[in-house]
Amino acid sequence: MLHKLFGGTGKTSIRGGYGIYYDHFGQAITNTFDRNGSFGLTTTISNPAGNQDVDTSARFSDLFTIPASSAQTTSSCAVPPCSIIAPPPSGSFPVTPPTDAFAITWGLDDKLKTPYSHVIDFSITRELPRGFVVEASYVGRMAHRLLQEEDLAMPLDIVDPQSKMDYFGAATLLAKANEAGTDINNLAPIPYWENLVPAAARQPAPSLNFGFKSTCAPGTYPTNPTATQAMYDIYSCFLHNETTALFAFDLFCLPACSTLPGQSGPQPFNFFDPQWSSLYAWRSVGNSAYHGAQFSLRHAMTHGLQFDLNYTFSKSIDVGSNAERINQFEGGGFASQIINSWSPKQLRAVSDFDTRHQINTNWVYELPVGHARAYGSGMSGWENALVGGWQLSGLLRWSSGLPFTIGPGLGFWGTNWELTSAAILNGPRPTTGTFTVNGNPNMFKDPATAIKSFRYSEPGESGQRNELRGPGIFGIDLGIGKSWKITESQAVKFSWEVFNATNSVRFDAAGSANNNGQISNSTSFGNYSQTLSQKRVMQFALRYSF
């Protein structure tokens, strides 16, 4: 029985392989530096506004020459002609950035290493009767030293040597107290603030808290506050944006600067670096892992039919999925930066492109009608030219859902300067898919309930990346064609191809979540704003070959 089903000996092959592959990298980074530079490589110069008028402004002499001067005088040019282009700065190399610029810029780790991967594959192939072949495979790829952007100037997570508490823990206690609406007069002292910011104690109510109202904490500001209460007030002005509160007290001593062990008194820039507020750099700190089981059934062209049917069960995990051409300042690269440089693996999760299940198939079928076919072999020439020799072809692809991330919105810098942590699921996992809510396609069955399942990240947290799944990919492409032979060396071929033949729509949850997947936006929370699929397109072709 098995011999009849699976054939005899010599029909099975077993293959396996292992290799270490080193990536070619650096070209995209070079292109980005070429466009934007880094500190000392480019300088942006702008002309003062309002210096030119209709009568004295520069005149174009031809289509190709940019005017360099005009009759308009300026504060630095009393006698025309005056230059309308600001003079370039003097250059030097190497350039040493100012030690107190508090700049936001980016660069490269001087210890970058070539990324590499361990690749493993193993497969068993069996030839079956009637032209069928079945194959089962395992494919694994474990990558190391992948490029990730990391903020080298992230504020320090200073630990109090007396209480053994770190900054993130102390800031989280203040955030949770504010979330609970704790009255400032009922807030117990937190040793971290009492030990490291003693100068904040007994500070009077501020007249203005860094652009906010005089006091922000719930309750009436106490007459003689503890250091904890004074810090609670400034941090209450920046709930879920605690890095800005840190900026206020570490740079401007609001309500007071910290005093670290060994320092004689309060000093600024104990947490922040005075040279850089953010210094994003590519580093060789990423890694990823892909494991997949692949199954295929193939049928060679016999009896007018050829097809492949493939199924993949896989999982891909990484720290960030962005390519090196997508960075902090180009291409919307805010998806994959490391948020917490002191805990860089916090965002390790399934990859942005991970699809647990995939099915795809392709086929070619020659209709059995016409000369030398099962039906109509005795047709006349004009009948065969009309209905004989047609060929059908198609492609089908289906996948399970792609992952997406829920965010808090813009300006929530709880952990690091200028970087927004993702939201965290702390309630029932909401049902996701494609639903109609108030006349709009929505990724949640009940968005009003779904938004309550998430909370803002606390200081030190990066949030949960790719925690939910949206729609996957589905599409069917069909084609029909026929050839007419004119002479031995000439032929005409007609084809009609339909892409997305069913005109199916699959929405892009990950792309839509950038705008409508923010828990600070309850009005349109979960609404889809873009699609994975394209509308149905048909194309017709007539080809003459000779």
XYZ file of C-alpha atoms in Angstrom:
546
model
C 0.000 0.000 0.000
C 2.746 2.484 0.969
C 4.642 1.586 -2.181
C 1.617 2.478 -4.295
C 1.008 5.749 -2.430
C 4.555 7.046 -2.165
C 6.479 5.269 -4.899
C 9.519 3.040 -4.656
C 13.095 3.628 -3.609
C 15.166 6.491 -4.948
C 12.275 8.922 -4.589
C 13.414 10.692 -1.397
C 16.133 13.282 -0.888
C 17.373 14.795 2.375
C 19.295 18.059 2.339
C 20.774 20.236 5.029
C 22.984 23.258 5.258
C 24.663 25.679 7.620
C 26.481 28.898 6.951
C 27.657 32.143 8.474
C 26.869 35.147 6.324
C 28.210 38.662 6.791
C 26.024 41.545 5.660
C 27.017 44.270 3.278
C 26.221 47.452 5.194
C 27.059 51.124 5.379
C 25.853 52.463 2.045
C 22.523 53.733 3.383
C 24.238 55.301 6.395
C 26.730 57.010 4.099
C 23.903 58.383 1.964
C 22.126 59.724 5.036
C 25.242 61.447 6.338
C 25.807 62.836 2.861
C 22.334 64.407 2.901
C 22.250 65.609 6.497
C 25.743 65.367 7.880
C 26.439 65.375 11.584
C 27.948 67.956 13.882
C 30.686 69.808 11.991
C 29.834 68.237 8.632
C 26.965 70.535 7.672
C 25.812 73.976 8.763
C 22.430 75.438 7.897
C 22.517 79.148 7.049
C 19.344 81.206 6.737
C 18.961 84.788 5.544
C 17.158 87.280 7.776
C 13.550 87.788 6.759
C 12.134 91.088 5.531
C 15.385 92.584 4.220
C 14.351 92.754 0.556
C 11.674 94.922 -1.039
C 10.275 95.184 -4.555
C 12.490 98.086 -5.638
C 15.850 96.918 -4.320
C 15.592 93.123 -4.290
C 17.939 90.992 -6.366
C 17.249 90.605 -10.079
C 17.621 87.483 -12.174
C 19.797 88.035 -15.228
C 19.128 84.663 -16.848
C 17.577 81.272 -16.148
C 20.698 79.697 -14.721
C 22.441 82.262 -12.510
C 21.352 82.776 -8.906
C 21.792 86.449 -7.935
C 24.248 87.012 -5.120
C 23.695 90.702 -4.333
C 21.077 93.430 -4.325
C 20.747 97.192 -3.876
C 19.120 96.712 -0.466
C 21.295 97.742 2.481
C 21.457 95.632 5.625
C 22.734 96.109 9.140
C 26.078 94.656 8.073
C 26.216 96.340 4.642
C 25.649 100.105 4.417
C 26.832 100.603 0.830
C 25.297 98.509 -2.001
C 25.699 96.110 -3.630
C 25.043 93.925 -0.601
C 25.223 90.171 -0.517
C 21.888 88.396 -0.087
C 23.546 85.109 0.814
C 24.995 84.791 4.292
C 28.734 84.093 4.245
C 29.718 80.482 4.907
C 31.289 79.694 8.259
C 34.966 78.975 8.440
C 35.653 75.270 8.416
C 38.162 73.160 10.279
C 38.841 69.502 10.838
C 38.413 67.795 13.143
C 35.538 69.747 14.679
C 35.107 69.642 18.435
C 31.485 70.224 19.471
C 30.927 72.810 22.201
C 30.825 71.267 25.644
C 27.670 73.143 26.631
C 25.571 73.178 23.436
C 22.959 70.691 24.746
C 22.541 69.760 21.071
C 20.301 67.189 19.403
C 22.246 65.359 16.731
C 23.298 61.920 15.605
C 26.368 59.990 14.607
C 28.072 56.598 14.525
C 29.555 54.370 17.167
C 33.281 54.213 16.431
C 33.187 50.486 17.228
C 30.646 49.412 14.585
C 31.058 45.814 13.486
C 29.784 43.942 10.453
C 26.427 42.232 11.134
C 26.384 38.490 10.574
C 23.910 35.606 10.672
C 23.935 31.902 11.421
C 21.718 30.242 8.801
C 20.436 26.673 9.126
C 18.215 24.739 6.747
C 17.034 21.146 6.592
C 14.570 19.619 4.141
C 13.075 16.300 3.098
C 11.678 15.946 -0.427
C 9.618 13.025 -1.681
C 8.578 12.348 -5.247
C 5.041 10.959 -5.470
C 3.191 9.289 -8.337
C 1.349 11.272 -11.034
C 3.866 14.123 -11.091
C 3.498 15.277 -7.476
C 6.386 16.282 -5.204
C 6.049 17.045 -1.482
C 8.677 18.832 0.600
C 9.022 19.730 4.280
C 11.715 22.174 5.397
C 13.056 23.992 8.426
C 14.757 27.347 7.940
C 16.426 29.291 10.732
C 18.363 32.536 10.744
C 19.923 33.987 13.889
C 21.411 37.433 13.300
C 23.866 39.272 15.525
C 25.457 42.729 15.677
C 22.545 44.245 13.784
C 22.494 48.021 13.532
C 20.246 49.797 16.015
C 19.993 53.477 16.863
C 20.626 54.232 20.502
C 20.756 57.517 22.378
C 24.274 57.822 23.767
C 23.304 60.929 25.743
C 20.257 59.514 27.508
C 19.857 61.022 31.009
C 21.469 58.949 33.722
C 19.431 56.548 35.826
C 21.206 57.597 39.007
C 20.929 55.293 42.025
C 20.708 56.764 45.519
C 23.417 54.966 47.525
C 21.410 55.257 50.754
C 17.976 54.029 49.677
C 19.319 51.921 46.762
C 16.467 53.310 44.648
C 17.123 54.445 41.088
C 15.730 57.518 39.354
C 13.204 55.597 37.276
C 11.757 53.960 40.367
C 11.477 57.292 42.204
C 9.904 59.051 39.216
C 7.431 56.191 38.772
C 6.260 56.596 42.372
C 5.477 60.259 41.658
C 3.698 59.380 38.417
C 1.532 56.724 40.071
C 0.655 59.098 42.895
C -0.482 61.691 40.347
C -2.465 59.082 38.403
C -4.239 58.162 41.630
C -4.973 61.827 42.387
C -2.988 61.764 45.634
C -3.202 65.062 47.516
C 0.228 66.653 47.798
C -0.256 67.044 51.559
C -0.806 63.291 51.940
C 2.272 62.235 49.993
C 4.789 60.476 52.215
C 8.481 61.293 51.799
C 10.333 59.208 49.213
C 13.946 58.665 50.373
C 15.361 59.128 46.880
C 14.184 62.728 46.609
C 14.919 63.531 50.232
C 18.512 62.288 49.861
C 19.428 63.591 46.401
C 17.385 66.812 46.156
C 17.394 68.103 49.743
C 17.440 71.727 48.529
C 13.872 71.276 47.251
C 12.547 71.069 50.810
C 10.753 74.164 52.125
C 10.693 75.737 48.671
C 7.714 78.118 48.341
C 5.036 77.594 45.719
C 6.496 78.553 42.340
C 5.038 81.520 40.494
C 5.321 79.584 37.248
C 6.294 75.971 36.786
C 8.242 75.932 33.537
C 5.438 77.378 31.463
C 2.622 75.752 33.460
C 0.400 77.106 36.203
C 2.000 77.912 39.534
C 1.205 74.506 41.070
C 0.190 71.278 39.363
C -0.131 68.591 42.029
C -3.578 67.760 43.452
C -4.344 69.674 46.619
C -3.064 72.909 48.131
C 0.673 73.429 47.973
C 2.026 73.081 51.549
C 3.717 75.946 53.357
C 6.816 73.931 54.210
C 6.920 71.100 51.678
C 9.225 68.162 51.900
C 11.650 67.622 49.049
C 9.338 64.850 47.834
C 6.305 67.154 47.808
C 8.179 69.873 45.910
C 9.343 67.348 43.327
C 5.839 65.883 43.155
C 4.515 69.276 42.126
C 6.914 69.803 39.205
C 6.467 66.194 38.041
C 2.693 66.601 38.185
C 3.026 69.294 35.517
C 4.471 66.683 33.168
C 2.566 63.485 33.832
C 3.712 60.813 31.326
C 6.302 63.325 30.112
C 8.637 62.979 33.065
C 11.824 63.564 31.075
C 10.691 67.162 30.605
C 10.256 67.447 34.378
C 13.776 66.065 34.749
C 14.920 68.670 32.223
C 13.297 71.414 34.319
C 14.897 70.482 37.614
C 18.267 69.250 36.316
C 18.956 72.276 34.082
C 16.936 75.094 35.666
C 16.813 73.915 39.306
C 13.015 73.894 39.429
C 12.352 73.542 42.310
C 16.036 72.757 43.036
C 18.984 70.953 41.539
C 20.239 67.667 42.902
C 23.215 67.113 45.160
C 25.070 63.882 44.508
C 27.499 62.228 46.930
C 30.791 64.099 46.874
C 29.245 67.385 45.724
C 29.296 70.368 48.058
C 25.881 71.634 46.981
C 23.159 71.514 44.320
C 24.492 71.369 40.771
C 22.832 71.280 37.345
C 23.502 68.635 34.703
C 23.820 65.741 37.091
C 21.424 63.682 34.951
C 21.634 65.268 31.505
C 24.837 65.736 29.547
C 25.532 69.465 28.947
C 27.020 68.725 25.518
C 24.124 66.682 24.105
C 20.456 66.464 24.961
C 20.216 63.561 22.499
C 22.961 61.851 20.535
C 21.470 59.114 18.388
C 24.114 56.756 17.055
C 24.077 53.589 15.016
C 25.495 50.759 17.128
C 26.071 47.036 16.633
C 23.754 46.009 19.465
C 20.752 44.460 17.682
C 19.882 40.821 17.175
C 17.089 38.809 15.609
C 15.878 35.240 15.235
C 13.719 33.637 12.570
C 12.445 30.059 12.689
C 10.139 28.674 10.042
C 8.593 25.366 9.014
C 7.786 25.251 5.309
C 5.642 22.705 3.480
C 5.224 22.504 -0.292
C 3.216 20.417 -2.730
C 4.250 20.771 -6.367
C 2.867 19.352 -9.563
C 4.923 19.466 -12.740
C 3.254 20.294 -16.049
C 1.310 17.170 -17.000
C -2.144 16.888 -18.525
C -2.103 20.653 -18.949
C -1.774 21.461 -15.230
C 1.109 22.865 -13.215
C 0.893 24.285 -9.685
C 2.751 24.985 -6.435
C 1.038 25.055 -3.045
C 3.083 26.356 -0.096
C 2.426 26.831 3.612
C 4.782 28.453 6.127
C 4.517 28.469 9.912
C 7.108 30.864 11.281
C 8.085 33.445 13.858
C 10.507 36.355 13.614
C 11.753 38.269 16.661
C 14.000 41.326 16.788
C 14.838 44.443 18.769
C 13.859 46.739 15.894
C 12.826 46.107 12.294
C 13.959 49.301 10.571
C 16.535 49.140 7.819
C 19.626 51.322 8.131
C 18.225 53.769 5.565
C 15.460 54.639 8.067
C 16.722 56.623 11.016
C 15.681 59.100 13.667
C 15.516 62.027 11.261
C 14.517 60.400 7.964
C 11.808 58.051 6.745
C 9.614 58.086 9.839
C 12.137 56.128 11.818
C 10.533 56.573 15.229
C 9.346 52.941 15.184
C 12.551 51.087 15.985
C 14.835 53.333 18.007
C 15.934 51.986 21.360
C 13.983 54.000 23.930
C 15.835 53.086 27.118
C 19.574 52.948 26.498
C 20.091 51.476 29.969
C 17.815 48.550 29.096
C 18.089 48.235 25.297
C 16.223 44.919 24.967
C 12.910 46.212 26.342
C 11.369 46.458 22.856
C 12.421 42.969 21.763
C 9.278 41.462 20.270
C 7.915 39.903 17.102
C 9.164 41.726 14.021
C 7.068 44.329 12.242
C 6.807 41.959 9.270
C 6.102 38.776 11.264
C 3.269 36.634 9.887
C 2.668 33.410 11.792
C 0.882 31.652 8.938
C 1.306 32.100 5.191
C -0.291 30.252 2.291
C 0.502 30.925 -1.332
C -0.154 29.064 -4.532
C 0.381 29.590 -8.236
C -0.991 27.635 -11.150
C -1.101 27.337 -14.916
C -3.919 25.384 -16.554
C -4.250 24.784 -20.261
C -7.930 24.401 -21.106
C -8.485 20.965 -22.692
C -10.182 22.407 -25.780
C -8.629 22.694 -29.234
C -6.202 20.911 -31.504
C -4.194 18.196 -29.720
C -6.414 18.617 -26.632
C -8.898 16.262 -25.002
C -11.878 18.045 -26.523
C -12.283 19.588 -29.951
C -9.263 18.013 -31.586
C -11.227 17.884 -34.826
C -12.078 21.585 -34.845
C -11.638 23.576 -37.989
C -8.871 26.140 -38.138
C -11.099 29.141 -37.435
C -12.863 27.334 -34.573
C -9.545 26.452 -32.959
C -8.337 30.028 -33.418
C -11.424 31.236 -31.577
C -11.949 28.812 -28.679
C -8.943 26.481 -28.640
C -5.586 26.758 -26.901
C -6.565 29.128 -24.079
C -4.501 29.111 -20.883
C -5.517 30.155 -17.359
C -2.998 31.240 -14.713
C -3.192 32.644 -11.232
C -1.556 33.559 -7.944
C -3.066 33.488 -4.474
C -1.549 34.707 -1.239
C -3.004 34.705 2.252
C -1.358 35.442 5.586
C -2.374 35.742 9.188
C -2.381 39.175 10.792
C 0.541 41.573 10.926
C 1.547 43.004 14.325
C 1.044 46.603 15.376
C 1.784 48.831 18.343
C -0.470 51.107 20.360
C 1.160 54.389 21.351
C 0.349 57.201 23.770
C 0.451 60.102 21.291
C 2.983 62.841 20.661
C 5.085 64.461 23.364
C 4.964 61.688 25.968
C 8.643 61.423 26.865
C 8.393 59.427 30.055
C 11.704 57.592 29.727
C 13.964 59.479 27.333
C 14.209 62.908 25.749
C 12.397 63.207 22.414
C 11.436 59.506 22.337
C 7.912 58.288 23.003
C 7.428 54.927 24.686
C 4.659 52.627 23.481
C 1.506 52.032 25.495
C 1.182 48.961 27.716
C -1.677 46.464 27.713
C -2.922 46.182 31.291
C -6.490 45.003 30.704
C -8.345 42.408 28.646
C -6.806 41.916 25.218
C -9.209 43.648 22.807
C -10.638 41.833 19.807
C -8.945 43.059 16.643
C -9.813 42.708 12.982
C -11.926 44.809 10.650
C -15.162 46.212 12.040
C -17.492 49.057 11.146
C -17.819 51.560 13.993
C -19.841 54.746 13.487
C -19.576 54.280 9.738
C -15.766 53.947 9.759
C -13.605 50.828 9.381
C -11.972 50.171 12.739
C -9.341 47.742 13.992
C -11.262 47.127 17.228
C -14.672 45.599 17.702
C -15.310 48.025 20.563
C -12.776 50.898 20.477
C -14.306 52.641 23.498
C -13.616 49.559 25.612
C -10.325 48.726 23.885
C -8.717 52.055 24.759
C -9.313 51.341 28.446
C -7.153 48.215 28.199
C -3.993 50.291 27.748
C -2.010 52.552 30.023
C 0.804 55.030 29.549
C 4.352 53.823 30.096
C 5.977 54.815 33.353
C 9.502 56.275 33.585
C 12.041 53.639 32.604
C 9.584 51.663 30.486
C 9.711 51.432 26.702
C 6.198 50.049 26.368
C 5.028 46.986 24.491
C 5.947 46.728 20.831
C 3.804 44.774 18.369
C 1.502 43.506 21.094
C -1.584 43.193 18.859
C -2.374 41.714 15.451
C -4.283 43.379 12.659
C -5.402 42.064 9.273
C -3.055 40.059 7.120
C -2.516 39.952 3.388
C -4.947 38.462 0.878
C -4.945 38.711 -2.871
C -5.806 36.741 -5.990
C -4.302 37.581 -9.375
C -5.726 35.914 -12.477
C -4.713 35.780 -16.096
C -5.970 34.321 -19.343
C -4.009 34.150 -22.564
C -3.805 32.623 -26.004
C -1.259 32.528 -28.823
C -1.873 32.436 -32.575
C 0.911 31.125 -34.751
C 1.166 33.040 -38.033
C 4.230 31.424 -39.563
C 7.085 29.296 -38.307
C 8.803 32.388 -36.875
C 5.902 34.741 -36.167
C 3.169 34.679 -33.540
C 0.674 36.927 -31.827
C -0.145 36.503 -28.130
C -3.096 38.034 -26.286
C -3.242 38.252 -22.479
C -5.727 39.652 -19.997
C -4.453 39.967 -16.417
C -6.420 40.999 -13.343
C -4.631 41.999 -10.138
C -6.628 41.665 -6.906
C -9.354 39.990 -8.928
C -11.783 39.892 -6.002
C -11.145 43.589 -5.223
C -10.582 42.549 -1.605
C -9.586 45.157 0.959
C -7.095 44.514 3.734
C -6.426 47.431 6.064
C -3.010 48.396 7.410
C -3.266 48.366 11.198
C 0.393 49.246 11.814
C 0.317 52.271 9.509
C -3.069 53.440 10.748
C -1.991 53.104 14.383
C 0.604 55.854 13.868
C -2.289 58.326 13.898
C -5.355 56.520 15.213
C -3.730 54.025 17.549
C -2.884 56.593 20.229
C -4.601 56.330 23.600
C -4.577 60.126 23.934
C -6.891 60.280 20.892
C -10.180 58.709 21.952
C -12.186 60.349 19.153
C -10.770 58.317 16.267
C -9.088 55.542 18.231
C -8.708 52.452 16.063
C -9.945 53.973 12.807
C -8.161 52.648 9.742
C -6.536 55.292 7.560
C -4.646 53.225 4.981
C -4.687 49.818 3.337
C -2.289 46.977 2.648
C -4.044 46.081 -0.581
C -4.459 47.935 -3.852
C -7.701 48.260 -5.755
C -8.418 45.875 -8.613
C -6.414 46.615 -11.743
C -6.757 45.006 -15.171
C -4.299 45.089 -18.014
C -4.598 43.866 -21.585
C -1.670 43.077 -23.846
C -1.236 42.055 -27.457
C 2.274 40.921 -28.340
C 3.703 40.272 -31.764
C 6.893 38.200 -31.841
C 9.086 37.443 -34.803
